[in-house]
Amino acid sequence: MNKLMKYTLGTAMALAMPMMPAAAQNIDNTGGGSSSSVQRFGSTNTATYGQLFNAGGSAINSFSLYLGDRVSGAGDLDFKGYLGTWDGTKVGSVLYSSDLRSHGDGGLTEYMFNTGGLGLTAGNTYVAFLSISDLGSQPVSTFNMPVANDGIDGQFVFQNNGTNFGNLLTNNWSLGFLGDNDVFFKANFGRGAVPEPATWAFMIFGFGAVGAAMRRRKQNVKVSYA
């Protein structure tokens, strides 16, 4: 193989290799945290509890929030899990809404929400939250949410929005209630898309064809001397 072909093939392979994104930075601040909790989430008290976080990848596969022991009332509490953009004081837009969940007297429980690789902008701030505000009135039933140490970029946020879900997008949320501390939270992030193998092969073939054409052209050039 002559130098031209070697150079062409090497260039093709270099250009065809995918740009591998950095490993996604998952979040899990549930271990070794504080033994305290924040309360009272539920009916007829604070309708929405959430956690701010910075996206560690270009997609989110799942996130988890937790509820603990009962504080007041009786019966199960219905709620949903949500994920939204954060404009600095409130939700900018809701990106994900879960199916209906219920929490009763079972103690500390993880509620995981599968978001199916929902696209995010890595490094941007988002809010994951639980809310009863889109479900109408419920009997008195409130619970605590476990508090973690300040382990991630973000903080606990909440809003006393009753049964008015729209307030989450129009009214400022309360921040700093726990200082810089967080609540128990997990997030699993995915990587950005890379070219399919068939695409790589096509690129290599294309550059190889160009190299072959250049070689034939070089062989066909006639040099004459005066």
PDB file of N, CA and C in Angstrom, residues 57-147:
ATOM      1  N   GLY A  57     -25.892  14.263  32.395  1.00  0.00           N
ATOM      2  CA  GLY A  57     -25.808  13.661  31.073  1.00  0.00           C
ATOM      3  C   GLY A  57     -26.841  14.272  30.157  1.00  0.00           C
ATOM      4  N   SER A  58     -26.833  13.872  28.906  1.00  0.00           N
ATOM      5  CA  SER A  58     -27.735  14.450  27.914  1.00  0.00           C
ATOM      6  C   SER A  58     -29.097  13.784  27.886  1.00  0.00           C
ATOM      7  N   ALA A  59     -29.313  12.791  28.755  1.00  0.00           N
ATOM      8  CA  ALA A  59     -30.613  12.124  28.869  1.00  0.00           C
ATOM      9  C   ALA A  59     -30.739  11.578  30.278  1.00  0.00           C
ATOM     10  N   ILE A  60     -31.969  11.496  30.771  1.00  0.00           N
ATOM     11  CA  ILE A  60     -32.203  10.919  32.091  1.00  0.00           C
ATOM     12  C   ILE A  60     -33.083   9.681  31.932  1.00  0.00           C
ATOM     13  N   ASN A  61     -32.604   8.573  32.494  1.00  0.00           N
ATOM     14  CA  ASN A  61     -33.322   7.308  32.395  1.00  0.00           C
ATOM     15  C   ASN A  61     -34.345   7.132  33.510  1.00  0.00           C
ATOM     16  N   SER A  62     -34.000   7.608  34.709  1.00  0.00           N
ATOM     17  CA  SER A  62     -34.899   7.467  35.844  1.00  0.00           C
ATOM     18  C   SER A  62     -34.473   8.410  36.962  1.00  0.00           C
ATOM     19  N   PHE A  63     -35.408   8.689  37.870  1.00  0.00           N
ATOM     20  CA  PHE A  63     -35.072   9.414  39.087  1.00  0.00           C
ATOM     21  C   PHE A  63     -35.934   8.867  40.222  1.00  0.00           C
ATOM     22  N   SER A  64     -35.456   9.073  41.460  1.00  0.00           N
ATOM     23  CA  SER A  64     -36.174   8.581  42.640  1.00  0.00           C
ATOM     24  C   SER A  64     -36.258   9.665  43.700  1.00  0.00           C
ATOM     25  N   LEU A  65     -37.415   9.754  44.338  1.00  0.00           N
ATOM     26  CA  LEU A  65     -37.624  10.528  45.547  1.00  0.00           C
ATOM     27  C   LEU A  65     -38.235   9.601  46.596  1.00  0.00           C
ATOM     28  N   TYR A  66     -38.181  10.012  47.863  1.00  0.00           N
ATOM     29  CA  TYR A  66     -38.556   9.130  48.960  1.00  0.00           C
ATOM     30  C   TYR A  66     -39.586   9.800  49.874  1.00  0.00           C
ATOM     31  N   LEU A  67     -40.452   8.977  50.437  1.00  0.00           N
ATOM     32  CA  LEU A  67     -41.347   9.406  51.506  1.00  0.00           C
ATOM     33  C   LEU A  67     -41.171   8.468  52.691  1.00  0.00           C
ATOM     34  N   GLY A  68     -41.389   9.031  53.899  1.00  0.00           N
ATOM     35  CA  GLY A  68     -41.165   8.263  55.111  1.00  0.00           C
ATOM     36  C   GLY A  68     -42.415   8.066  55.930  1.00  0.00           C
ATOM     37  N   ASP A  69     -42.267   8.183  57.244  1.00  0.00           N
ATOM     38  CA  ASP A  69     -43.347   7.865  58.179  1.00  0.00           C
ATOM     39  C   ASP A  69     -44.470   8.896  58.143  1.00  0.00           C
ATOM     40  N   ARG A  70     -45.627   8.460  58.586  1.00  0.00           N
ATOM     41  CA  ARG A  70     -46.788   9.338  58.681  1.00  0.00           C
ATOM     42  C   ARG A  70     -46.578  10.395  59.773  1.00  0.00           C
ATOM     43  N   VAL A  71     -47.080  11.593  59.490  1.00  0.00           N
ATOM     44  CA  VAL A  71     -47.062  12.673  60.468  1.00  0.00           C
ATOM     45  C   VAL A  71     -48.458  12.915  61.028  1.00  0.00           C
ATOM     46  N   SER A  72     -49.459  12.884  60.152  1.00  0.00           N
ATOM     47  CA  SER A  72     -50.825  13.125  60.619  1.00  0.00           C
ATOM     48  C   SER A  72     -51.818  12.482  59.669  1.00  0.00           C
ATOM     49  N   GLY A  73     -53.069  12.374  60.120  1.00  0.00           N
ATOM     50  CA  GLY A  73     -54.137  11.862  59.285  1.00  0.00           C
ATOM     51  C   GLY A  73     -54.160  10.351  59.225  1.00  0.00           C
ATOM     52  N   ALA A  74     -54.877   9.859  58.223  1.00  0.00           N
ATOM     53  CA  ALA A  74     -55.032   8.413  58.036  1.00  0.00           C
ATOM     54  C   ALA A  74     -55.268   8.135  56.561  1.00  0.00           C
ATOM     55  N   GLY A  75     -55.050   6.898  56.168  1.00  0.00           N
ATOM     56  CA  GLY A  75     -55.292   6.518  54.791  1.00  0.00           C
ATOM     57  C   GLY A  75     -54.119   6.824  53.879  1.00  0.00           C
ATOM     58  N   ASP A  76     -54.177   6.272  52.684  1.00  0.00           N
ATOM     59  CA  ASP A  76     -53.108   6.481  51.705  1.00  0.00           C
ATOM     60  C   ASP A  76     -53.182   7.876  51.099  1.00  0.00           C
ATOM     61  N   LEU A  77     -52.012   8.378  50.703  1.00  0.00           N
ATOM     62  CA  LEU A  77     -51.917   9.663  50.020  1.00  0.00           C
ATOM     63  C   LEU A  77     -51.587   9.409  48.560  1.00  0.00           C
ATOM     64  N   ASP A  78     -52.404   9.916  47.646  1.00  0.00           N
ATOM     65  CA  ASP A  78     -52.132   9.799  46.214  1.00  0.00           C
ATOM     66  C   ASP A  78     -51.280  10.969  45.747  1.00  0.00           C
ATOM     67  N   PHE A  79     -50.343  10.694  44.861  1.00  0.00           N
ATOM     68  CA  PHE A  79     -49.458  11.740  44.331  1.00  0.00           C
ATOM     69  C   PHE A  79     -48.896  11.285  43.001  1.00  0.00           C
ATOM     70  N   LYS A  80     -48.196  12.187  42.337  1.00  0.00           N
ATOM     71  CA  LYS A  80     -47.469  11.870  41.107  1.00  0.00           C
ATOM     72  C   LYS A  80     -46.057  12.425  41.202  1.00  0.00           C
ATOM     73  N   GLY A  81     -45.156  11.842  40.394  1.00  0.00           N
ATOM     74  CA  GLY A  81     -43.803  12.349  40.272  1.00  0.00           C
ATOM     75  C   GLY A  81     -43.659  13.143  38.990  1.00  0.00           C
ATOM     76  N   TYR A  82     -42.888  14.227  39.057  1.00  0.00           N
ATOM     77  CA  TYR A  82     -42.733  15.123  37.917  1.00  0.00           C
ATOM     78  C   TYR A  82     -41.267  15.514  37.740  1.00  0.00           C
ATOM     79  N   LEU A  83     -40.937  15.913  36.524  1.00  0.00           N
ATOM     80  CA  LEU A  83     -39.624  16.468  36.214  1.00  0.00           C
ATOM     81  C   LEU A  83     -39.829  17.685  35.332  1.00  0.00           C
ATOM     82  N   GLY A  84     -39.163  18.781  35.688  1.00  0.00           N
ATOM     83  CA  GLY A  84     -39.344  20.002  34.915  1.00  0.00           C
ATOM     84  C   GLY A  84     -38.064  20.805  34.794  1.00  0.00           C
ATOM     85  N   THR A  85     -38.050  21.716  33.852  1.00  0.00           N
ATOM     86  CA  THR A  85     -36.958  22.669  33.764  1.00  0.00           C
ATOM     87  C   THR A  85     -37.097  23.671  34.914  1.00  0.00           C
ATOM     88  N   TRP A  86     -36.028  24.358  35.235  1.00  0.00           N
ATOM     89  CA  TRP A  86     -36.017  25.300  36.357  1.00  0.00           C
ATOM     90  C   TRP A  86     -35.487  26.643  35.868  1.00  0.00           C
ATOM     91  N   ASP A  87     -36.287  27.718  36.085  1.00  0.00           N
ATOM     92  CA  ASP A  87     -35.871  29.033  35.574  1.00  0.00           C
ATOM     93  C   ASP A  87     -35.194  29.896  36.628  1.00  0.00           C
ATOM     94  N   GLY A  88     -34.896  29.304  37.771  1.00  0.00           N
ATOM     95  CA  GLY A  88     -34.236  30.034  38.852  1.00  0.00           C
ATOM     96  C   GLY A  88     -35.130  30.248  40.051  1.00  0.00           C
ATOM     97  N   THR A  89     -36.446  30.298  39.832  1.00  0.00           N
ATOM     98  CA  THR A  89     -37.392  30.500  40.931  1.00  0.00           C
ATOM     99  C   THR A  89     -38.592  29.561  40.861  1.00  0.00           C
ATOM    100  N   LYS A  90     -38.820  28.948  39.712  1.00  0.00           N
ATOM    101  CA  LYS A  90     -40.013  28.109  39.523  1.00  0.00           C
ATOM    102  C   LYS A  90     -39.813  27.185  38.326  1.00  0.00           C
ATOM    103  N   VAL A  91     -40.808  26.321  38.089  1.00  0.00           N
ATOM    104  CA  VAL A  91     -40.762  25.415  36.939  1.00  0.00           C
ATOM    105  C   VAL A  91     -40.943  26.225  35.653  1.00  0.00           C
ATOM    106  N   GLY A  92     -40.065  25.976  34.682  1.00  0.00           N
ATOM    107  CA  GLY A  92     -40.228  26.600  33.375  1.00  0.00           C
ATOM    108  C   GLY A  92     -41.211  25.832  32.522  1.00  0.00           C
ATOM    109  N   SER A  93     -41.021  24.518  32.449  1.00  0.00           N
ATOM    110  CA  SER A  93     -41.945  23.642  31.725  1.00  0.00           C
ATOM    111  C   SER A  93     -41.857  22.247  32.317  1.00  0.00           C
ATOM    112  N   VAL A  94     -42.981  21.532  32.321  1.00  0.00           N
ATOM    113  CA  VAL A  94     -43.020  20.163  32.823  1.00  0.00           C
ATOM    114  C   VAL A  94     -42.627  19.225  31.688  1.00  0.00           C
ATOM    115  N   LEU A  95     -41.584  18.413  31.920  1.00  0.00           N
ATOM    116  CA  LEU A  95     -41.077  17.489  30.906  1.00  0.00           C
ATOM    117  C   LEU A  95     -41.603  16.072  31.086  1.00  0.00           C
ATOM    118  N   TYR A  96     -41.977  15.742  32.307  1.00  0.00           N
ATOM    119  CA  TYR A  96     -42.384  14.362  32.612  1.00  0.00           C
ATOM    120  C   TYR A  96     -43.417  14.369  33.730  1.00  0.00           C
ATOM    121  N   SER A  97     -44.435  13.517  33.592  1.00  0.00           N
ATOM    122  CA  SER A  97     -45.443  13.295  34.624  1.00  0.00           C
ATOM    123  C   SER A  97     -45.674  11.796  34.744  1.00  0.00           C
ATOM    124  N   SER A  98     -45.688  11.276  35.964  1.00  0.00           N
ATOM    125  CA  SER A  98     -45.772   9.827  36.174  1.00  0.00           C
ATOM    126  C   SER A  98     -47.224   9.356  36.248  1.00  0.00           C
ATOM    127  N   ASP A  99     -47.364   8.055  36.399  1.00  0.00           N
ATOM    128  CA  ASP A  99     -48.652   7.472  36.732  1.00  0.00           C
ATOM    129  C   ASP A  99     -48.955   7.750  38.203  1.00  0.00           C
ATOM    130  N   LEU A 100     -50.128   7.377  38.643  1.00  0.00           N
ATOM    131  CA  LEU A 100     -50.546   7.637  40.014  1.00  0.00           C
ATOM    132  C   LEU A 100     -49.819   6.705  40.984  1.00  0.00           C
ATOM    133  N   ARG A 101     -49.287   7.283  42.063  1.00  0.00           N
ATOM    134  CA  ARG A 101     -48.664   6.511  43.132  1.00  0.00           C
ATOM    135  C   ARG A 101     -49.394   6.787  44.448  1.00  0.00           C
ATOM    136  N   SER A 102     -49.222   5.900  45.428  1.00  0.00           N
ATOM    137  CA  SER A 102     -49.850   6.060  46.735  1.00  0.00           C
ATOM    138  C   SER A 102     -48.856   5.691  47.828  1.00  0.00           C
ATOM    139  N   HIS A 103     -48.892   6.452  48.932  1.00  0.00           N
ATOM    140  CA  HIS A 103     -48.012   6.182  50.071  1.00  0.00           C
ATOM    141  C   HIS A 103     -48.863   6.071  51.325  1.00  0.00           C
ATOM    142  N   GLY A 104     -48.578   5.027  52.118  1.00  0.00           N
ATOM    143  CA  GLY A 104     -49.328   4.793  53.342  1.00  0.00           C
ATOM    144  C   GLY A 104     -48.424   4.637  54.536  1.00  0.00           C
ATOM    145  N   ASP A 105     -48.677   3.614  55.343  1.00  0.00           N
ATOM    146  CA  ASP A 105     -47.955   3.430  56.605  1.00  0.00           C
ATOM    147  C   ASP A 105     -46.794   2.450  56.490  1.00  0.00           C
ATOM    148  N   GLY A 106     -46.213   2.322  55.339  1.00  0.00           N
ATOM    149  CA  GLY A 106     -45.127   1.364  55.149  1.00  0.00           C
ATOM    150  C   GLY A 106     -43.753   1.872  55.512  1.00  0.00           C
ATOM    151  N   GLY A 107     -43.643   3.116  56.016  1.00  0.00           N
ATOM    152  CA  GLY A 107     -42.335   3.653  56.372  1.00  0.00           C
ATOM    153  C   GLY A 107     -41.576   4.153  55.152  1.00  0.00           C
ATOM    154  N   LEU A 108     -40.249   4.271  55.302  1.00  0.00           N
ATOM    155  CA  LEU A 108     -39.412   4.830  54.247  1.00  0.00           C
ATOM    156  C   LEU A 108     -39.555   4.023  52.953  1.00  0.00           C
ATOM    157  N   THR A 109     -39.923   4.723  51.873  1.00  0.00           N
ATOM    158  CA  THR A 109     -40.165   4.061  50.588  1.00  0.00           C
ATOM    159  C   THR A 109     -39.553   4.865  49.461  1.00  0.00           C
ATOM    160  N   GLU A 110     -38.853   4.164  48.571  1.00  0.00           N
ATOM    161  CA  GLU A 110     -38.315   4.795  47.369  1.00  0.00           C
ATOM    162  C   GLU A 110     -39.361   4.744  46.266  1.00  0.00           C
ATOM    163  N   TYR A 111     -39.576   5.886  45.630  1.00  0.00           N
ATOM    164  CA  TYR A 111     -40.461   5.951  44.473  1.00  0.00           C
ATOM    165  C   TYR A 111     -39.611   6.316  43.253  1.00  0.00           C
ATOM    166  N   MET A 112     -39.417   5.301  42.392  1.00  0.00           N
ATOM    167  CA  MET A 112     -38.603   5.491  41.198  1.00  0.00           C
ATOM    168  C   MET A 112     -39.503   5.750  39.999  1.00  0.00           C
ATOM    169  N   PHE A 113     -39.106   6.697  39.179  1.00  0.00           N
ATOM    170  CA  PHE A 113     -39.869   7.073  37.995  1.00  0.00           C
ATOM    171  C   PHE A 113     -38.999   6.867  36.762  1.00  0.00           C
ATOM    172  N   ASN A 114     -39.471   6.015  35.863  1.00  0.00           N
ATOM    173  CA  ASN A 114     -38.731   5.684  34.642  1.00  0.00           C
ATOM    174  C   ASN A 114     -39.067   6.706  33.565  1.00  0.00           C
ATOM    175  N   THR A 115     -38.103   7.534  33.217  1.00  0.00           N
ATOM    176  CA  THR A 115     -38.331   8.599  32.241  1.00  0.00           C
ATOM    177  C   THR A 115     -37.931   8.207  30.822  1.00  0.00           C
ATOM    178  N   GLY A 116     -37.386   6.990  30.655  1.00  0.00           N
ATOM    179  CA  GLY A 116     -37.157   6.457  29.316  1.00  0.00           C
ATOM    180  C   GLY A 116     -36.151   7.201  28.462  1.00  0.00           C
ATOM    181  N   GLY A 117     -35.089   7.728  29.064  1.00  0.00           N
ATOM    182  CA  GLY A 117     -34.074   8.426  28.285  1.00  0.00           C
ATOM    183  C   GLY A 117     -34.515   9.806  27.840  1.00  0.00           C
ATOM    184  N   LEU A 118     -35.258  10.493  28.668  1.00  0.00           N
ATOM    185  CA  LEU A 118     -35.735  11.842  28.357  1.00  0.00           C
ATOM    186  C   LEU A 118     -34.560  12.781  28.134  1.00  0.00           C
ATOM    187  N   GLY A 119     -34.584  13.523  27.025  1.00  0.00           N
ATOM    188  CA  GLY A 119     -33.475  14.397  26.682  1.00  0.00           C
ATOM    189  C   GLY A 119     -33.363  15.592  27.609  1.00  0.00           C
ATOM    190  N   LEU A 120     -32.143  15.847  28.092  1.00  0.00           N
ATOM    191  CA  LEU A 120     -31.825  17.006  28.931  1.00  0.00           C
ATOM    192  C   LEU A 120     -30.619  17.724  28.338  1.00  0.00           C
ATOM    193  N   THR A 121     -30.339  18.897  28.849  1.00  0.00           N
ATOM    194  CA  THR A 121     -29.118  19.614  28.490  1.00  0.00           C
ATOM    195  C   THR A 121     -28.125  19.436  29.630  1.00  0.00           C
ATOM    196  N   ALA A 122     -27.039  18.734  29.385  1.00  0.00           N
ATOM    197  CA  ALA A 122     -26.062  18.446  30.430  1.00  0.00           C
ATOM    198  C   ALA A 122     -25.588  19.738  31.077  1.00  0.00           C
ATOM    199  N   GLY A 123     -25.593  19.761  32.412  1.00  0.00           N
ATOM    200  CA  GLY A 123     -25.152  20.923  33.166  1.00  0.00           C
ATOM    201  C   GLY A 123     -26.257  21.876  33.549  1.00  0.00           C
ATOM    202  N   ASN A 124     -27.396  21.819  32.888  1.00  0.00           N
ATOM    203  CA  ASN A 124     -28.525  22.689  33.235  1.00  0.00           C
ATOM    204  C   ASN A 124     -29.209  22.204  34.506  1.00  0.00           C
ATOM    205  N   THR A 125     -29.929  23.126  35.162  1.00  0.00           N
ATOM    206  CA  THR A 125     -30.633  22.806  36.395  1.00  0.00           C
ATOM    207  C   THR A 125     -32.067  22.390  36.104  1.00  0.00           C
ATOM    208  N   TYR A 126     -32.494  21.320  36.768  1.00  0.00           N
ATOM    209  CA  TYR A 126     -33.855  20.798  36.647  1.00  0.00           C
ATOM    210  C   TYR A 126     -34.414  20.569  38.045  1.00  0.00           C
ATOM    211  N   VAL A 127     -35.730  20.342  38.110  1.00  0.00           N
ATOM    212  CA  VAL A 127     -36.364  20.051  39.384  1.00  0.00           C
ATOM    213  C   VAL A 127     -37.168  18.759  39.262  1.00  0.00           C
ATOM    214  N   ALA A 128     -36.926  17.839  40.199  1.00  0.00           N
ATOM    215  CA  ALA A 128     -37.722  16.611  40.328  1.00  0.00           C
ATOM    216  C   ALA A 128     -38.607  16.812  41.545  1.00  0.00           C
ATOM    217  N   PHE A 129     -39.903  16.489  41.417  1.00  0.00           N
ATOM    218  CA  PHE A 129     -40.779  16.777  42.550  1.00  0.00           C
ATOM    219  C   PHE A 129     -41.958  15.817  42.619  1.00  0.00           C
ATOM    220  N   LEU A 130     -42.496  15.709  43.839  1.00  0.00           N
ATOM    221  CA  LEU A 130     -43.736  14.999  44.099  1.00  0.00           C
ATOM    222  C   LEU A 130     -44.814  16.034  44.358  1.00  0.00           C
ATOM    223  N   SER A 131     -46.018  15.778  43.845  1.00  0.00           N
ATOM    224  CA  SER A 131     -47.098  16.733  44.056  1.00  0.00           C
ATOM    225  C   SER A 131     -48.449  16.018  44.097  1.00  0.00           C
ATOM    226  N   ILE A 132     -49.338  16.556  44.943  1.00  0.00           N
ATOM    227  CA  ILE A 132     -50.726  16.088  44.987  1.00  0.00           C
ATOM    228  C   ILE A 132     -51.662  17.110  44.345  1.00  0.00           C
ATOM    229  N   SER A 133     -51.084  18.189  43.813  1.00  0.00           N
ATOM    230  CA  SER A 133     -51.898  19.353  43.440  1.00  0.00           C
ATOM    231  C   SER A 133     -52.726  19.162  42.175  1.00  0.00           C
ATOM    232  N   ASP A 134     -52.464  18.115  41.416  1.00  0.00           N
ATOM    233  CA  ASP A 134     -53.214  17.884  40.184  1.00  0.00           C
ATOM    234  C   ASP A 134     -54.251  16.779  40.358  1.00  0.00           C
ATOM    235  N   LEU A 135     -54.549  16.424  41.625  1.00  0.00           N
ATOM    236  CA  LEU A 135     -55.404  15.264  41.884  1.00  0.00           C
ATOM    237  C   LEU A 135     -56.680  15.618  42.645  1.00  0.00           C
ATOM    238  N   GLY A 136     -56.931  16.885  42.884  1.00  0.00           N
ATOM    239  CA  GLY A 136     -58.122  17.263  43.636  1.00  0.00           C
ATOM    240  C   GLY A 136     -57.931  17.077  45.126  1.00  0.00           C
ATOM    241  N   SER A 137     -58.965  17.375  45.894  1.00  0.00           N
ATOM    242  CA  SER A 137     -58.896  17.307  47.357  1.00  0.00           C
ATOM    243  C   SER A 137     -58.814  15.864  47.837  1.00  0.00           C
ATOM    244  N   GLN A 138     -58.040  15.662  48.911  1.00  0.00           N
ATOM    245  CA  GLN A 138     -57.914  14.356  49.548  1.00  0.00           C
ATOM    246  C   GLN A 138     -58.099  14.502  51.054  1.00  0.00           C
ATOM    247  N   PRO A 139     -58.453  13.419  51.747  1.00  0.00           N
ATOM    248  CA  PRO A 139     -58.534  13.474  53.213  1.00  0.00           C
ATOM    249  C   PRO A 139     -57.176  13.804  53.807  1.00  0.00           C
ATOM    250  N   VAL A 140     -57.162  14.282  55.045  1.00  0.00           N
ATOM    251  CA  VAL A 140     -55.913  14.618  55.725  1.00  0.00           C
ATOM    252  C   VAL A 140     -55.001  13.398  55.785  1.00  0.00           C
ATOM    253  N   SER A 141     -53.800  13.546  55.235  1.00  0.00           N
ATOM    254  CA  SER A 141     -52.808  12.475  55.236  1.00  0.00           C
ATOM    255  C   SER A 141     -51.465  13.094  54.885  1.00  0.00           C
ATOM    256  N   THR A 142     -50.550  13.169  55.859  1.00  0.00           N
ATOM    257  CA  THR A 142     -49.259  13.813  55.617  1.00  0.00           C
ATOM    258  C   THR A 142     -48.113  12.908  56.047  1.00  0.00           C
ATOM    259  N   PHE A 143     -46.944  13.116  55.398  1.00  0.00           N
ATOM    260  CA  PHE A 143     -45.773  12.272  55.628  1.00  0.00           C
ATOM    261  C   PHE A 143     -44.508  13.115  55.602  1.00  0.00           C
ATOM    262  N   ASN A 144     -43.426  12.536  56.111  1.00  0.00           N
ATOM    263  CA  ASN A 144     -42.151  13.232  56.055  1.00  0.00           C
ATOM    264  C   ASN A 144     -41.348  12.779  54.838  1.00  0.00           C
ATOM    265  N   MET A 145     -40.348  13.571  54.505  1.00  0.00           N
ATOM    266  CA  MET A 145     -39.407  13.237  53.429  1.00  0.00           C
ATOM    267  C   MET A 145     -38.010  13.283  54.029  1.00  0.00           C
ATOM    268  N   PRO A 146     -37.207  12.208  53.876  1.00  0.00           N
ATOM    269  CA  PRO A 146     -35.888  12.152  54.520  1.00  0.00           C
ATOM    270  C   PRO A 146     -34.911  13.169  53.932  1.00  0.00           C
ATOM    271  N   VAL A 147     -34.106  13.736  54.828  1.00  0.00           N
ATOM    272  CA  VAL A 147     -33.137  14.767  54.462  1.00  0.00           C
ATOM    273  C   VAL A 147     -31.749  14.162  54.344  1.00  0.00           C
TER     274      VAL A 147
END
